[in-house]
mmCIF file of C-alpha atoms in Angstrom:
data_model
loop_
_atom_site.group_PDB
_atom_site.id
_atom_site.type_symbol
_atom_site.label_atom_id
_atom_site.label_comp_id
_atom_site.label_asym_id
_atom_site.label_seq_id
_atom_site.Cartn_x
_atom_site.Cartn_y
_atom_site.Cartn_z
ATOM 1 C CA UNK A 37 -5.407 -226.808 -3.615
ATOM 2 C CA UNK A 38 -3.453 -223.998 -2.461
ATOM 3 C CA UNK A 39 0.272 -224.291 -2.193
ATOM 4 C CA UNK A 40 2.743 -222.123 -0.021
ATOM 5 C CA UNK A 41 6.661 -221.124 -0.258
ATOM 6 C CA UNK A 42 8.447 -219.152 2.550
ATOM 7 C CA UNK A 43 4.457 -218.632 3.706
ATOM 8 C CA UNK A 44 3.064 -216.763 0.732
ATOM 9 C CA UNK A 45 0.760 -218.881 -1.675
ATOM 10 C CA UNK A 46 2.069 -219.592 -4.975
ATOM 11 C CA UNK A 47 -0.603 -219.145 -8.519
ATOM 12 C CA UNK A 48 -1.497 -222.214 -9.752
ATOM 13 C CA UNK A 49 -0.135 -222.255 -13.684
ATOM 14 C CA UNK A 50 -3.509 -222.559 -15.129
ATOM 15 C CA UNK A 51 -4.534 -219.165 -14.005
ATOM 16 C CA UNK A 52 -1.225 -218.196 -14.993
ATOM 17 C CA UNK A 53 -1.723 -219.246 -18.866
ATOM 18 C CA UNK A 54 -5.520 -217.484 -18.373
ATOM 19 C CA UNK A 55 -4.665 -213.942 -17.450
ATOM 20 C CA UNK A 56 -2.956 -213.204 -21.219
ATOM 21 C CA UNK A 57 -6.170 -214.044 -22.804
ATOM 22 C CA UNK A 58 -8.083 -211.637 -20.602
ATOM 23 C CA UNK A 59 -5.718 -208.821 -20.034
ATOM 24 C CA UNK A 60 -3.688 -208.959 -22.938
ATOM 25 C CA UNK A 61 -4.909 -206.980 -26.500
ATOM 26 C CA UNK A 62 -6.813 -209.647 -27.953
ATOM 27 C CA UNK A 63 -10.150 -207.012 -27.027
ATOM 28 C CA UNK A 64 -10.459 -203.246 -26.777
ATOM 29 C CA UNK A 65 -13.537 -201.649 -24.606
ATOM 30 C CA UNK A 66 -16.197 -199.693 -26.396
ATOM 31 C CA UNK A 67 -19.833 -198.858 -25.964
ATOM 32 C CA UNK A 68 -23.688 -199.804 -28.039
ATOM 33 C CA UNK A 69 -25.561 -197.067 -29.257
ATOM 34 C CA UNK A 70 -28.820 -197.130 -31.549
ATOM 35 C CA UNK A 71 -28.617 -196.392 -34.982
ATOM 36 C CA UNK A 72 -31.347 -193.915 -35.412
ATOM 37 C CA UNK A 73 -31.839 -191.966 -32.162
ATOM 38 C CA UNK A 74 -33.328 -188.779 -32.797
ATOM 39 C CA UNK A 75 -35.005 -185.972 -30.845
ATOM 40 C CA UNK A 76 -37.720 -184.001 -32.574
ATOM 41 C CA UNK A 77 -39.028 -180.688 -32.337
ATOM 42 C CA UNK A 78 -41.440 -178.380 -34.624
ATOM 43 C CA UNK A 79 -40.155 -175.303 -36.199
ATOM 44 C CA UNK A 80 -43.602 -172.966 -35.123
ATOM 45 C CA UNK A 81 -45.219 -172.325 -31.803
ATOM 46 C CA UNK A 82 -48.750 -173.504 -31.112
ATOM 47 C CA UNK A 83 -51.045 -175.429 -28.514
ATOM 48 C CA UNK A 84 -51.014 -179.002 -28.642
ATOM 49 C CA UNK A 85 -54.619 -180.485 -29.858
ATOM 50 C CA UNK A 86 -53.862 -184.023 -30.070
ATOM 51 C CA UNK A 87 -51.169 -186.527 -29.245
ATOM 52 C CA UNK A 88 -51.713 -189.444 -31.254
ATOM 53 C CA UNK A 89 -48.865 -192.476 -29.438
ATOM 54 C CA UNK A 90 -47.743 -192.765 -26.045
ATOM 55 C CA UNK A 91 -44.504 -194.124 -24.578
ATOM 56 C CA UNK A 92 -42.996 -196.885 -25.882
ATOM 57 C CA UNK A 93 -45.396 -197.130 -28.945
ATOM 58 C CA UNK A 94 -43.963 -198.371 -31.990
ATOM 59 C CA UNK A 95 -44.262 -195.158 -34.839
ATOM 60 C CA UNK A 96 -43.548 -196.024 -38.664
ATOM 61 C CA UNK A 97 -42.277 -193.553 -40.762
ATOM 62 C CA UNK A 98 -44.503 -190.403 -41.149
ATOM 63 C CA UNK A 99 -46.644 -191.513 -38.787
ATOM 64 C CA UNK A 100 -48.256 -187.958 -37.309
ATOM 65 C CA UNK A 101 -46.874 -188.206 -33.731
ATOM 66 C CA UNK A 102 -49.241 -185.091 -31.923
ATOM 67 C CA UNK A 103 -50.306 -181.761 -34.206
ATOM 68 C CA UNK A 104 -50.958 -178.014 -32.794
ATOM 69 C CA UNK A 105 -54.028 -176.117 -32.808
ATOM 70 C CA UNK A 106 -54.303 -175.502 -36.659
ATOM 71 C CA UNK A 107 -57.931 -174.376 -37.872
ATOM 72 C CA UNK A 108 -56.507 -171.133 -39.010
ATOM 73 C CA UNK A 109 -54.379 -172.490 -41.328
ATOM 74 C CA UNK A 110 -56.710 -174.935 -42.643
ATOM 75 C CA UNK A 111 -59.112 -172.101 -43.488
ATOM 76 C CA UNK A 112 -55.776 -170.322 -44.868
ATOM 77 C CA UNK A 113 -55.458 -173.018 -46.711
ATOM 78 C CA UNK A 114 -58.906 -173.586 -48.279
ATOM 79 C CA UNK A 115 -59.213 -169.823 -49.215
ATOM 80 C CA UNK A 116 -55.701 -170.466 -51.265
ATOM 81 C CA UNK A 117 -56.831 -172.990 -52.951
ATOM 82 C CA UNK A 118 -60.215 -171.009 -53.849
ATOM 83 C CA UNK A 119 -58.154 -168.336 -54.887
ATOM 84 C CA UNK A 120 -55.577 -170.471 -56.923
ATOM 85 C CA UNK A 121 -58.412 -172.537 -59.053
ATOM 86 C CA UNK A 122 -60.143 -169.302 -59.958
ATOM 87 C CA UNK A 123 -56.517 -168.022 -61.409
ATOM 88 C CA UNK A 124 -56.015 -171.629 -63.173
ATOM 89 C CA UNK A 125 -59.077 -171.493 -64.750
ATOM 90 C CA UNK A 126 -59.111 -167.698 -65.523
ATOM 91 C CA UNK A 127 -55.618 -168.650 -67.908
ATOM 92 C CA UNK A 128 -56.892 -172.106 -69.421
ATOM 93 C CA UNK A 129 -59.469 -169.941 -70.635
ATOM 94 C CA UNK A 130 -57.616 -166.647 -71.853
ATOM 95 C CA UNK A 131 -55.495 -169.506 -73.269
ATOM 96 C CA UNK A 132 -58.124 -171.045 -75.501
ATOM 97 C CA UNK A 133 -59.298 -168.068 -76.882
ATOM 98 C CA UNK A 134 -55.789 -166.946 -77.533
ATOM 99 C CA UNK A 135 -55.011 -170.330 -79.697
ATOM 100 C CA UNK A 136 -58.343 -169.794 -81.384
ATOM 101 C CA UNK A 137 -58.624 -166.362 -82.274
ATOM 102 C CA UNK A 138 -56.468 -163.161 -81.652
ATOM 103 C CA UNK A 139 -58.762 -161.617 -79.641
ATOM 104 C CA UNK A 140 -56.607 -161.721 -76.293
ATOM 105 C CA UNK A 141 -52.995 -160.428 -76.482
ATOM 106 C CA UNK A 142 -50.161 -162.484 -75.733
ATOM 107 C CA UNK A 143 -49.168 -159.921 -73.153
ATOM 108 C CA UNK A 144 -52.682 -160.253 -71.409
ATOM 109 C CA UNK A 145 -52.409 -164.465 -71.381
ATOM 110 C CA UNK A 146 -48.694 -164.276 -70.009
ATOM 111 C CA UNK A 147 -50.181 -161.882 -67.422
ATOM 112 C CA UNK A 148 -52.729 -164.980 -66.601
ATOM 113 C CA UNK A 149 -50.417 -167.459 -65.849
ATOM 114 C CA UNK A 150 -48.467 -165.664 -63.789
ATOM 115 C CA UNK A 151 -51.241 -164.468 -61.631
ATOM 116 C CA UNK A 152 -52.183 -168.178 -61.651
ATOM 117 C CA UNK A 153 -48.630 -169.556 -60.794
ATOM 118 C CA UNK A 154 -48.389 -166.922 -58.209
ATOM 119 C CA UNK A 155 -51.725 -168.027 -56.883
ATOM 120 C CA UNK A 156 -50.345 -171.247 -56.579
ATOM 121 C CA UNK A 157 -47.203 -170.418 -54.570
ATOM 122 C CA UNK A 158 -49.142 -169.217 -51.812
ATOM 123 C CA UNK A 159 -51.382 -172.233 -51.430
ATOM 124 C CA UNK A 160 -48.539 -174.122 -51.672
ATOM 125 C CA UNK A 161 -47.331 -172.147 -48.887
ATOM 126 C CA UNK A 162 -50.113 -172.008 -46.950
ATOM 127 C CA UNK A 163 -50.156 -176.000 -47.045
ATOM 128 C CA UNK A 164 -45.959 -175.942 -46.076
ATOM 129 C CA UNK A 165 -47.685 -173.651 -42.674
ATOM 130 C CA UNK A 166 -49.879 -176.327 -42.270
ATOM 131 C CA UNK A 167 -47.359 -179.194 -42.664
ATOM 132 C CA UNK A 168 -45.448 -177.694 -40.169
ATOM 133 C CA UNK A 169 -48.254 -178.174 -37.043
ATOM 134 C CA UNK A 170 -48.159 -181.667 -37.259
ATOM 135 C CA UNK A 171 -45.116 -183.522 -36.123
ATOM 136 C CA UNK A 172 -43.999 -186.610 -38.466
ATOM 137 C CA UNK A 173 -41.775 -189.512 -37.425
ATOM 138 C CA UNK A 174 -38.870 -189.421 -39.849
ATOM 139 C CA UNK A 175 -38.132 -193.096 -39.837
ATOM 140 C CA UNK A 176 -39.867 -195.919 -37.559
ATOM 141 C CA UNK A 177 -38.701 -196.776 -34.134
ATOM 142 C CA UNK A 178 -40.075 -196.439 -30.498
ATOM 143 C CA UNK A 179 -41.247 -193.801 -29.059
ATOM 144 C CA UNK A 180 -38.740 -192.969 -25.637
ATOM 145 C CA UNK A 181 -39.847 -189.596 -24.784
ATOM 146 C CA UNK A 182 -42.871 -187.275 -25.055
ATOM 147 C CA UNK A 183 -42.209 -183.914 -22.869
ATOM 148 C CA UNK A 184 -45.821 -182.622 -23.662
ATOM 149 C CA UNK A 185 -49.545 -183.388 -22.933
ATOM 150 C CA UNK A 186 -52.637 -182.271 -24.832
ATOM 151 C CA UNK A 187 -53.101 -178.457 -23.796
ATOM 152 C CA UNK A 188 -49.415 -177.251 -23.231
ATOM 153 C CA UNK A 189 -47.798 -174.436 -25.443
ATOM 154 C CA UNK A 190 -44.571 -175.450 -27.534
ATOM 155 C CA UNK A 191 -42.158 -173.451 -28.141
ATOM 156 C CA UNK A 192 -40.680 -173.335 -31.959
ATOM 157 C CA UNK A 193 -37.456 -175.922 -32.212
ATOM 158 C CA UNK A 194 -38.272 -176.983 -28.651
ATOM 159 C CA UNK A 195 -37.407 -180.842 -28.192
ATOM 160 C CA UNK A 196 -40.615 -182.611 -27.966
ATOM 161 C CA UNK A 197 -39.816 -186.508 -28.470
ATOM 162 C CA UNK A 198 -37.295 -188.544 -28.697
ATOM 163 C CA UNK A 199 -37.417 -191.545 -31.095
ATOM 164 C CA UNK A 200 -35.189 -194.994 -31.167
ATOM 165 C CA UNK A 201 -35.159 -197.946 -33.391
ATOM 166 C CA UNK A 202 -32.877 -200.695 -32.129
ATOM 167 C CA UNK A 203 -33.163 -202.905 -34.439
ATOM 168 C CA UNK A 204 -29.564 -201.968 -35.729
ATOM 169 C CA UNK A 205 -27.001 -200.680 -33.571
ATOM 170 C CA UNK A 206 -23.217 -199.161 -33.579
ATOM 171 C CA UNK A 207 -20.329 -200.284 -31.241
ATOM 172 C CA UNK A 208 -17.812 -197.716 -31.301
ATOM 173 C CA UNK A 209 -14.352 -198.644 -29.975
ATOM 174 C CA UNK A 210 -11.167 -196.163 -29.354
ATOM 175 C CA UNK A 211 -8.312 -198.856 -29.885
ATOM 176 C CA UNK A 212 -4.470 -198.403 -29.292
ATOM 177 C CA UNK A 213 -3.306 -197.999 -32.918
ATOM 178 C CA UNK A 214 -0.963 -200.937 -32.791
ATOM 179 C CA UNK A 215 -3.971 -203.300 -32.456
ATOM 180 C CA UNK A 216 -6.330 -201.769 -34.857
ATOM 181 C CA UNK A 217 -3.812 -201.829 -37.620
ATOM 182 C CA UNK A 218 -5.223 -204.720 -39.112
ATOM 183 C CA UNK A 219 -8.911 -203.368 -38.948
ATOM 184 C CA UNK A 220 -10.418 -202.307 -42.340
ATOM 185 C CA UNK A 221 -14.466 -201.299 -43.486
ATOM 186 C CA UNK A 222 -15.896 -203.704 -44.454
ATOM 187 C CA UNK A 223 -14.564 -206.729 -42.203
ATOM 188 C CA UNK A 224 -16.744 -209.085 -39.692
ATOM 189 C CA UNK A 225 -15.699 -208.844 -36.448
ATOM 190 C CA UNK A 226 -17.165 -210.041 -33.217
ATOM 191 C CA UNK A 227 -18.517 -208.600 -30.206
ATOM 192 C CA UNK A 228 -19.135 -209.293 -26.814
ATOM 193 C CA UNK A 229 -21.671 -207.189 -24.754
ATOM 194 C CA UNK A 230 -22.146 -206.112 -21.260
ATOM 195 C CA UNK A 231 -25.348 -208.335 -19.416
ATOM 196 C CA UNK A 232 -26.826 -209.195 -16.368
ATOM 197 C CA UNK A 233 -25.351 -212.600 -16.568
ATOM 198 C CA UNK A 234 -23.717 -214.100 -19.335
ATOM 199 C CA UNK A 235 -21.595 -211.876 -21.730
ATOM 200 C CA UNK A 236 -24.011 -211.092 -25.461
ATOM 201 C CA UNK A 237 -22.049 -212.554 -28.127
ATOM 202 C CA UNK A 238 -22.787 -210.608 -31.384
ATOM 203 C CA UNK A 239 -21.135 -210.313 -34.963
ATOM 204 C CA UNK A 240 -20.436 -207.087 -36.907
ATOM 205 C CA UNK A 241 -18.937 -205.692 -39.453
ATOM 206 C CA UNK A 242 -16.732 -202.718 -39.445
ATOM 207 C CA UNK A 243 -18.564 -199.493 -41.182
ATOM 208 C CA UNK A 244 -15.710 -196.496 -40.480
ATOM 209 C CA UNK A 245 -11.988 -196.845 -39.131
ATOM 210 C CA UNK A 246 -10.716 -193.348 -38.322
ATOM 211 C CA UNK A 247 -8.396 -192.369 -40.845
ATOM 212 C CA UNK A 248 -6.533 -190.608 -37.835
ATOM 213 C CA UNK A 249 -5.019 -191.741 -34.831
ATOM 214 C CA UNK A 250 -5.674 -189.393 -31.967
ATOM 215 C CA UNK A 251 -1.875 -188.082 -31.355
ATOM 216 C CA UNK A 252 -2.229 -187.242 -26.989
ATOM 217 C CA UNK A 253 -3.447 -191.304 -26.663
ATOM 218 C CA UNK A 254 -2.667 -193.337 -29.320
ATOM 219 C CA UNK A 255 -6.359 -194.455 -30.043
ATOM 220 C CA UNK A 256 -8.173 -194.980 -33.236
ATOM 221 C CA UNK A 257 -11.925 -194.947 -33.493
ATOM 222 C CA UNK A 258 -13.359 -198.007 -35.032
ATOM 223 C CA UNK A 259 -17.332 -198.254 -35.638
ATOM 224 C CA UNK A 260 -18.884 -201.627 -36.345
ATOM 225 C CA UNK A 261 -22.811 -201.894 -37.097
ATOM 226 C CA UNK A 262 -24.337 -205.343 -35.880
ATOM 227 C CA UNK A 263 -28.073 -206.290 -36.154
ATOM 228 C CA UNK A 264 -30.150 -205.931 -33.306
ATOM 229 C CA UNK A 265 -33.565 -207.391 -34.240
ATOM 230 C CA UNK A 266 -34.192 -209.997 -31.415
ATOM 231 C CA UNK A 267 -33.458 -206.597 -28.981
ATOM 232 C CA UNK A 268 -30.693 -208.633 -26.851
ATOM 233 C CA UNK A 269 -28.554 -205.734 -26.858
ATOM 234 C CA UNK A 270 -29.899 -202.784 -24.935
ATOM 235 C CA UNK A 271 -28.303 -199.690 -26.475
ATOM 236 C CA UNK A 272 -25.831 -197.948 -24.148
ATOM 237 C CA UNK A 273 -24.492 -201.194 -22.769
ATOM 238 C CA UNK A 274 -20.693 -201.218 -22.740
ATOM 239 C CA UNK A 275 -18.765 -204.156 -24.147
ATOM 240 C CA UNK A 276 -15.782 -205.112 -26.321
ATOM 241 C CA UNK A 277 -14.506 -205.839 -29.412
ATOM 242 C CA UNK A 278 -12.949 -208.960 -30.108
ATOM 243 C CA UNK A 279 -9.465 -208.362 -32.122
ATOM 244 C CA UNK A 280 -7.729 -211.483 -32.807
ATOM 245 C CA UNK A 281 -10.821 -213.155 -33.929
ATOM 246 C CA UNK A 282 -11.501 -210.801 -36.638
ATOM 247 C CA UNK A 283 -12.057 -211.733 -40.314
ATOM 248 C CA UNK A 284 -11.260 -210.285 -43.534
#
């Protein structure tokens, strides 16, 4: 029922006790990102030979996402090794007959092992060249992106994929430093996020509170980590932080 004085409607009171709750600074704003987002690359140029996940595949950590062309360094590799075990067995022996008799000089068995242990930094090498042709997921998550097909050059540090987990994400908040005086790490707060339909109700717990306060607005940046396991929360959804209903 609507009411009227001097022909202009009058508020009912209810709505009037309402709009404190909603406007007032019981929340602050903020915004959901992923915990581990990451775009890779590779650090030397090649051909891509094989890509081994596609879109939206789920890659554990080191899984080999796509390699380059790499047969030279394989054979690079095998003719270090070749080289390295003829060195290492070259000293063992010099060494044996050194303990045994004093037929070999000490200056000729020191000369062994360094031949060998220099043998042995360059396949080591070589297998670091080869390492770097095949592109490893640091940590598991999905796979969001994948700029290149089977064929295509790459370009050294170019990004290639993108990876997400969101099974943990942040909310970061910029609150007015009067409200967030009573934040601290460590405390569970709750959050409310962004949906189609029906606000996501989440809880937290505070990770970093700015040890600043940004002097031009009066804001301090407070980061709370909540777990995202059941993927209600789509990362990049906006939402806010619930202030008055935080606990210690």
């Amino acid at each position: 029922t609507r009411l009227f004085c001097g022909g202009m409607p009058l508020v009912c009171g209810f709505v009037l006790a309402v709009l404190p709750s909603v406007f007032g600074a019981a929340s602050s704003p903020g915004i959901t990102e992923p915990v581990f987002d990451v775009t890779l690359s590779l650090p030397v140029p090649g051909i891509v030979s094989a890509i081994n996940f596609k879109p939206g595949d789920f890659v554990h950590t080191n899984d080999v996402i796509l390699e380059l062309d790499n047969q030279l360094e394989q054979i690079e590799v095998e003719r270090r090794k070749c080289i390295m075990e003829n060195h290492k067995a070259d000293w063992e022996s010099t060494r044996t007959v050194f303990e045994k008799s004093a037929s070999v000089s000490r200056d000729e068995l020191l000369k062994k092992e360094a031949d060998y242990k220099v043998a042995l930094a360059e396949y080591q090498e070589a297998q670091e060249q080869l390492r770097r042709r095949r592109l490893l997921a640091p940590g598991a998550g999905i796979l969001c992106e994948l700029k290149l097909h089977v064929g295509e050059a790459c370009s050294p540090y170019e990004a290639i994929v993108r990876l997400v987990d969101t099974r943990r994400c942040y909310f970061t908040s910029d609150i007015p430093a009067g409200d967030s005086a009573g934040l601290k790490k460590g405390q569970t707060v709750h959050l409310e996020i962004e949906d189609a339909h029906d606000p996501i109700k989440v809880e937290g717990q505070i990770i970093f509170v700015s040890p600043v306060v940004d002097p031009a607005s009066g804001l301090q940046t407070v980061k709370v980590e909540f777990d995202n396991t059941d993927g209600k929360v789509r990362p990049g959804l906006a939402g806010r932080i619930l202030l008055q209903e935080a606990k210690p």
